[in-house]
mmCIF file of C-alpha atoms in Angstrom:
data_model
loop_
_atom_site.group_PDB
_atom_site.id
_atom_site.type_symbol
_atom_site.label_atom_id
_atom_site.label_comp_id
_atom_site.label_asym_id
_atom_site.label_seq_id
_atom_site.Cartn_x
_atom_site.Cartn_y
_atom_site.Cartn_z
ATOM 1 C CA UNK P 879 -33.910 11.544 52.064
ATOM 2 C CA UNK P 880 -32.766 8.033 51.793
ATOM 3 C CA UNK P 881 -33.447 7.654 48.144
ATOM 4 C CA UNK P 882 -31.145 10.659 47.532
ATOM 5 C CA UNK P 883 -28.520 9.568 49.895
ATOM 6 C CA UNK P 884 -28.713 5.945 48.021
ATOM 7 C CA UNK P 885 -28.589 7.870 44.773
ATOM 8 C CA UNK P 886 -25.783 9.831 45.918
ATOM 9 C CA UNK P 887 -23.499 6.394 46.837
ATOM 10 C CA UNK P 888 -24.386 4.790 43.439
ATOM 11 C CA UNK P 889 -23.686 7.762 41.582
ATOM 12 C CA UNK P 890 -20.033 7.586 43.458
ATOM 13 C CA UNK P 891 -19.645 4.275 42.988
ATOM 14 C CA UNK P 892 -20.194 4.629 39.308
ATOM 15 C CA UNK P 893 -17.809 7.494 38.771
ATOM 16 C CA UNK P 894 -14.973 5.526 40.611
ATOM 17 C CA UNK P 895 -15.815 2.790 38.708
ATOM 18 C CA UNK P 896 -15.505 4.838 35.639
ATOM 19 C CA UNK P 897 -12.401 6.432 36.582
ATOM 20 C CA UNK P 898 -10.988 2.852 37.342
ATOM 21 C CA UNK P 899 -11.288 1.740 34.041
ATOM 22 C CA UNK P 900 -10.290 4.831 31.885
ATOM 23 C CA UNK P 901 -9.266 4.258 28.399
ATOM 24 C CA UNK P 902 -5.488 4.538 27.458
ATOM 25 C CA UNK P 903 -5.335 5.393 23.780
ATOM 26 C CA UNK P 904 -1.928 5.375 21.884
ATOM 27 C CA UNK P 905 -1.228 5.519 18.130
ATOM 28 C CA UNK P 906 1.427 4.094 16.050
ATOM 29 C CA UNK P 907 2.723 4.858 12.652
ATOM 30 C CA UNK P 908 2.481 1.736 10.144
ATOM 31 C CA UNK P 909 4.081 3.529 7.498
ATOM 32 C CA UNK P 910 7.100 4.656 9.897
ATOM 33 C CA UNK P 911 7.384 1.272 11.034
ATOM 34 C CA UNK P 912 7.740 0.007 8.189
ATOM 35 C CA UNK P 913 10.027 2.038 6.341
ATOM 36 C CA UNK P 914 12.337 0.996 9.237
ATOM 37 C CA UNK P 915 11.968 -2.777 9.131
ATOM 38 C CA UNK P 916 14.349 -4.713 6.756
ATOM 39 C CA UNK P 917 11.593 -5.985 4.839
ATOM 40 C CA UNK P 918 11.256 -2.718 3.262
ATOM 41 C CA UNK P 919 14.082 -2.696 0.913
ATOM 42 C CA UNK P 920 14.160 -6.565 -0.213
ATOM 43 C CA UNK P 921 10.159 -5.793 -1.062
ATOM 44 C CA UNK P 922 10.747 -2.370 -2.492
ATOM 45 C CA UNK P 923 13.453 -3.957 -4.887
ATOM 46 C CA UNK P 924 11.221 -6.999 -5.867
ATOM 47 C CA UNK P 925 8.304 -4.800 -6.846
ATOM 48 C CA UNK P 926 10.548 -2.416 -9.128
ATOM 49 C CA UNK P 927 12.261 -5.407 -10.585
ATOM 50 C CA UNK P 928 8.815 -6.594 -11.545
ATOM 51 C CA UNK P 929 8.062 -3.166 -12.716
ATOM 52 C CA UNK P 930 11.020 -2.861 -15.068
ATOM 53 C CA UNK P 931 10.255 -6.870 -16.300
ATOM 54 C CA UNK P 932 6.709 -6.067 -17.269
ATOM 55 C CA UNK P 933 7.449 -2.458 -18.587
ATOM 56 C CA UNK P 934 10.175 -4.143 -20.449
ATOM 57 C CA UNK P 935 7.608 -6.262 -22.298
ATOM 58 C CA UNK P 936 5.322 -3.795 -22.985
ATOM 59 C CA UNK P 937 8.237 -1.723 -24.615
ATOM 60 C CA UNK P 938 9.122 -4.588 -26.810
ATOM 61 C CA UNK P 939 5.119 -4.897 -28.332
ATOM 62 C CA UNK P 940 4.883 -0.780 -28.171
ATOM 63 C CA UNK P 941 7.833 -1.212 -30.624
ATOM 64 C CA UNK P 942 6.812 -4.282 -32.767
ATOM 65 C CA UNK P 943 3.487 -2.096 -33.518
ATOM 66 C CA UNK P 944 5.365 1.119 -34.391
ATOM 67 C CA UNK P 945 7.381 -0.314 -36.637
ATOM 68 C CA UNK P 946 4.497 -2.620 -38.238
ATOM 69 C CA UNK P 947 2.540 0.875 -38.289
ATOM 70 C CA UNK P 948 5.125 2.962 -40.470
ATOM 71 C CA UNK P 949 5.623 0.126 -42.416
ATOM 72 C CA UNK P 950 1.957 0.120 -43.563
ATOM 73 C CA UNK P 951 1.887 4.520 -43.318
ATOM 74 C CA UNK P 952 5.530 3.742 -45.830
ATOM 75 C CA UNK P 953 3.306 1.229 -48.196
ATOM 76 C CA UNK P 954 -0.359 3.504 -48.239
ATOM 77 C CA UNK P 955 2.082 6.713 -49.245
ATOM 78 C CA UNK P 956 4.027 4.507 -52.243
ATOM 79 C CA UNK P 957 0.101 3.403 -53.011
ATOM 80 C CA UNK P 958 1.912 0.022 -53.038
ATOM 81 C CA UNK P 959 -0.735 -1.932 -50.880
ATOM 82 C CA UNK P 960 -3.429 -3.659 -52.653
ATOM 83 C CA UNK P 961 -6.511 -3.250 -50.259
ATOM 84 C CA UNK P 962 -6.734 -6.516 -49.132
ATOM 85 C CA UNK P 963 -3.437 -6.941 -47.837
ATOM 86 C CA UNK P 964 -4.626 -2.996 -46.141
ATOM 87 C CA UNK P 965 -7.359 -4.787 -44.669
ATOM 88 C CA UNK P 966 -5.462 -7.710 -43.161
ATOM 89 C CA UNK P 967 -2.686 -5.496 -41.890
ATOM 90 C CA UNK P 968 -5.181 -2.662 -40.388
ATOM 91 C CA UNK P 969 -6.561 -5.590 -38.270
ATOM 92 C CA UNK P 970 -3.612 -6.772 -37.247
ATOM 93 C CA UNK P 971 -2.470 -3.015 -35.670
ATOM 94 C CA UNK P 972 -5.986 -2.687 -34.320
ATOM 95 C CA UNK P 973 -5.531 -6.604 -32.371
ATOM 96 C CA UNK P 974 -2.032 -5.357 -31.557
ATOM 97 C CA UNK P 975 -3.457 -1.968 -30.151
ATOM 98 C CA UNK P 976 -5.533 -4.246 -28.289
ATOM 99 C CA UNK P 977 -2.784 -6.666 -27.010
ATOM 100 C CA UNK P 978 -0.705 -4.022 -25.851
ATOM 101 C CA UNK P 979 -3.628 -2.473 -23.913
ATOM 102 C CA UNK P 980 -4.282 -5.671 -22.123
ATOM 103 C CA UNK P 981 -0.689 -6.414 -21.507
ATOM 104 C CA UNK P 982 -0.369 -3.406 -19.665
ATOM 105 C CA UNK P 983 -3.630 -4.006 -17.815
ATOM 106 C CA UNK P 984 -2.347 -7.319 -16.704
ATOM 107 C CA UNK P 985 0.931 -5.646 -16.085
ATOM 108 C CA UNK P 986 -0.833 -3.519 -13.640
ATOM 109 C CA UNK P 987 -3.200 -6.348 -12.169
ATOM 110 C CA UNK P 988 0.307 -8.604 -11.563
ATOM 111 C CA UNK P 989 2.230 -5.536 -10.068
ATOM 112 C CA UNK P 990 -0.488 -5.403 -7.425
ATOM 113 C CA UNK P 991 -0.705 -8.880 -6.709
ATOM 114 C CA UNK P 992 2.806 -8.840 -6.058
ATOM 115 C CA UNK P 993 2.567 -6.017 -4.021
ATOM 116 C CA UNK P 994 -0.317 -7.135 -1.494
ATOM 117 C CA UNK P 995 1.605 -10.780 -1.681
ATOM 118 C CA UNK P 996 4.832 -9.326 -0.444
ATOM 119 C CA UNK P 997 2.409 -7.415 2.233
ATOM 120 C CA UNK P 998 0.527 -9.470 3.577
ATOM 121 C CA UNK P 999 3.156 -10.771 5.915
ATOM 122 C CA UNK P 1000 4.478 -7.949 6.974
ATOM 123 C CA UNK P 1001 1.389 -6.436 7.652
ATOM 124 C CA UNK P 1002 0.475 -9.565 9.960
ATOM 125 C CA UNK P 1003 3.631 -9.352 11.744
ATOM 126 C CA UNK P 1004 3.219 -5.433 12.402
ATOM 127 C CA UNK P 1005 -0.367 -6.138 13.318
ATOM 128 C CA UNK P 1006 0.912 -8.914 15.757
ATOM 129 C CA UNK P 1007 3.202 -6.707 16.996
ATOM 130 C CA UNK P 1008 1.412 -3.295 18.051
ATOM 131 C CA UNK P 1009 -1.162 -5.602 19.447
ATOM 132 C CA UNK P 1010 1.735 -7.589 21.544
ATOM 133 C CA UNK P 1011 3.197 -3.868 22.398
ATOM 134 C CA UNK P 1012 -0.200 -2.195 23.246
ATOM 135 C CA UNK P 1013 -1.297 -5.524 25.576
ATOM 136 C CA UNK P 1014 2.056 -5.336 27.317
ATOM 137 C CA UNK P 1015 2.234 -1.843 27.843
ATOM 138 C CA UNK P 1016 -1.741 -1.534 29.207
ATOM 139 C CA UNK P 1017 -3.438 0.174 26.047
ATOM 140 C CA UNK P 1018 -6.985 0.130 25.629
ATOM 141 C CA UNK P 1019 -7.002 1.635 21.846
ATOM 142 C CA UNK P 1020 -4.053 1.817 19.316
ATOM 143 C CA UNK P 1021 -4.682 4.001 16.197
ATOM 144 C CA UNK P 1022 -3.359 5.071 13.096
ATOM 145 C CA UNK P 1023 -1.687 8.513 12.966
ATOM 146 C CA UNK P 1024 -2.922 7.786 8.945
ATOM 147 C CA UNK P 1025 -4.873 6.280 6.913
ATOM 148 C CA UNK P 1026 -4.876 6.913 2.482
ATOM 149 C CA UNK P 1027 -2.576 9.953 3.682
ATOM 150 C CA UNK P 1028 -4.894 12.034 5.802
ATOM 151 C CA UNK P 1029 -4.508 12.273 9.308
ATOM 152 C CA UNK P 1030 -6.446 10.434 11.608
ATOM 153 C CA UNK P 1031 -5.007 11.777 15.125
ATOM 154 C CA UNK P 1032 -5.059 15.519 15.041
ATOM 155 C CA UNK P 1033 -2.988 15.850 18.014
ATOM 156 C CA UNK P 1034 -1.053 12.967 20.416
ATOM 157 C CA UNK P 1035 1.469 13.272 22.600
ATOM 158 C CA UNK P 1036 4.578 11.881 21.479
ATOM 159 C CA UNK P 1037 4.549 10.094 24.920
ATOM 160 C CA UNK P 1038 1.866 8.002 23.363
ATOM 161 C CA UNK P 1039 3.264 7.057 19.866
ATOM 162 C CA UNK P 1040 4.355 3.562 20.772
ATOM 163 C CA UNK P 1041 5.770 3.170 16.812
ATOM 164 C CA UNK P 1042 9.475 2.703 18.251
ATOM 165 C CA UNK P 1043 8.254 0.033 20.622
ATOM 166 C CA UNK P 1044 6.708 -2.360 17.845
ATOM 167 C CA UNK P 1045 9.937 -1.554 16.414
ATOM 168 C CA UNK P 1046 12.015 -2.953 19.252
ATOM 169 C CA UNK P 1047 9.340 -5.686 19.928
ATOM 170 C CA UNK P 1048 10.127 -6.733 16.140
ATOM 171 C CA UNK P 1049 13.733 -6.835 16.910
ATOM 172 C CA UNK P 1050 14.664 -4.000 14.752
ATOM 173 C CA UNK P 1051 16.812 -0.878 15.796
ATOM 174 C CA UNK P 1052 14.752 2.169 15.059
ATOM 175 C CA UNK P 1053 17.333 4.552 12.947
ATOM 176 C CA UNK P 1054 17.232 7.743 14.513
ATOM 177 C CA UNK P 1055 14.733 10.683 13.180
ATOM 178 C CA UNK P 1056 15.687 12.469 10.277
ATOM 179 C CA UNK P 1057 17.591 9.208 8.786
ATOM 180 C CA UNK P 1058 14.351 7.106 7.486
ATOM 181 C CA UNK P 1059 14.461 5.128 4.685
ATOM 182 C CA UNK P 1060 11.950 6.006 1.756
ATOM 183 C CA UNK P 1061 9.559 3.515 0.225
ATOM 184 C CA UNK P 1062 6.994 3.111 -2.079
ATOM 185 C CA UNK P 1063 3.739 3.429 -0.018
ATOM 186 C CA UNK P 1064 2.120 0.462 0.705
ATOM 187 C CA UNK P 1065 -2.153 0.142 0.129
ATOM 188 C CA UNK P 1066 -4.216 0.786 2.763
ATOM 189 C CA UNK P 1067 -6.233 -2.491 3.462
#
């Protein structure tokens, strides 16, 4: 009888313990956030003005080898071309085939460099943030409501989406709902 009584208390004890130290969960919106911070745009408008750069300079070689390719379609027609001069000019299309390809591989490569450069920062400072926000306002666990555009939290109480507090803990004015500004997605790290 003792033994169970004894069990009884520490079996108590450990459920108030437990229900001392319960878990408050939250969950924030990264993307929301920052579509509201001022960031946003000045990034957004550096990345597309890199865009249009490199895209420009692809455009210029995509043209070079059009024109270099009905000039040599114009000469095989006339059956003006001896074949060594066909030769030489075939491999020069196929190495500009090639160069374009690569530009616009490197295009690509640069654009996302850019992208996770301008990023970076902001991510830190968000990160900073929600963890500043979820320390002061007692949270145990801060999620994602997404991650790569599927849903992580199924369900939360709006109560618990502390989003507008990182806002205001980042000194920025969350715009009411219905008037967010769109971006271009940032990559999931």
């Amino acid at each position: 009888m003792r033994k169970f009584v004894l069990l009884v208390v520490l079996g108590l004890g450990a459920i108030a313990s437990y229900a001392q130290t319960a878990s408050k969960i939250g969950y924030a919106d990264v993307d929301y956030i920052f579509s509201q911070m001022p960031e946003a745009k000045q990034i957004d408008a550096d990345l597309k003005s890199l865009q249009t750069q490199l895209k420009n300079q692809i455009d210029s070689k995509v043209q070079e080898f059009q024109k270099k390719l009905a000039d040599y379609n114009a000469a095989i027609q006339a059956n003006t071309m001896p074949d060594a001069v066909r030769a030489n000019t075939e491999r020069e299309l196929q190495q500009l085939q090639q160069n374009i390809e690569k530009l616009q591989q490197d295009a690509q490569t640069n654009l996302q460099n850019k992208q996770t450069q301008l990023m970076d920062p902001v991510y830190k400072k968000v990160g900073k943030a929600i963890e500043d926000t979820a320390k002061e306002n007692g949270f145990t666990f801060i999620l994602n409501q997404q991650i790569g555009g599927l849903d992580v939290i199924l369900y939360g109480d709006e109560k618990m989406d502390i989003s507008d507090l990182v806002l205001k803990k980042m000194g920025v004015t969350p715009k009411p709902a219905g008037t967010t500004t769109t971006t271009t997605p940032a990559p999931k790290k």
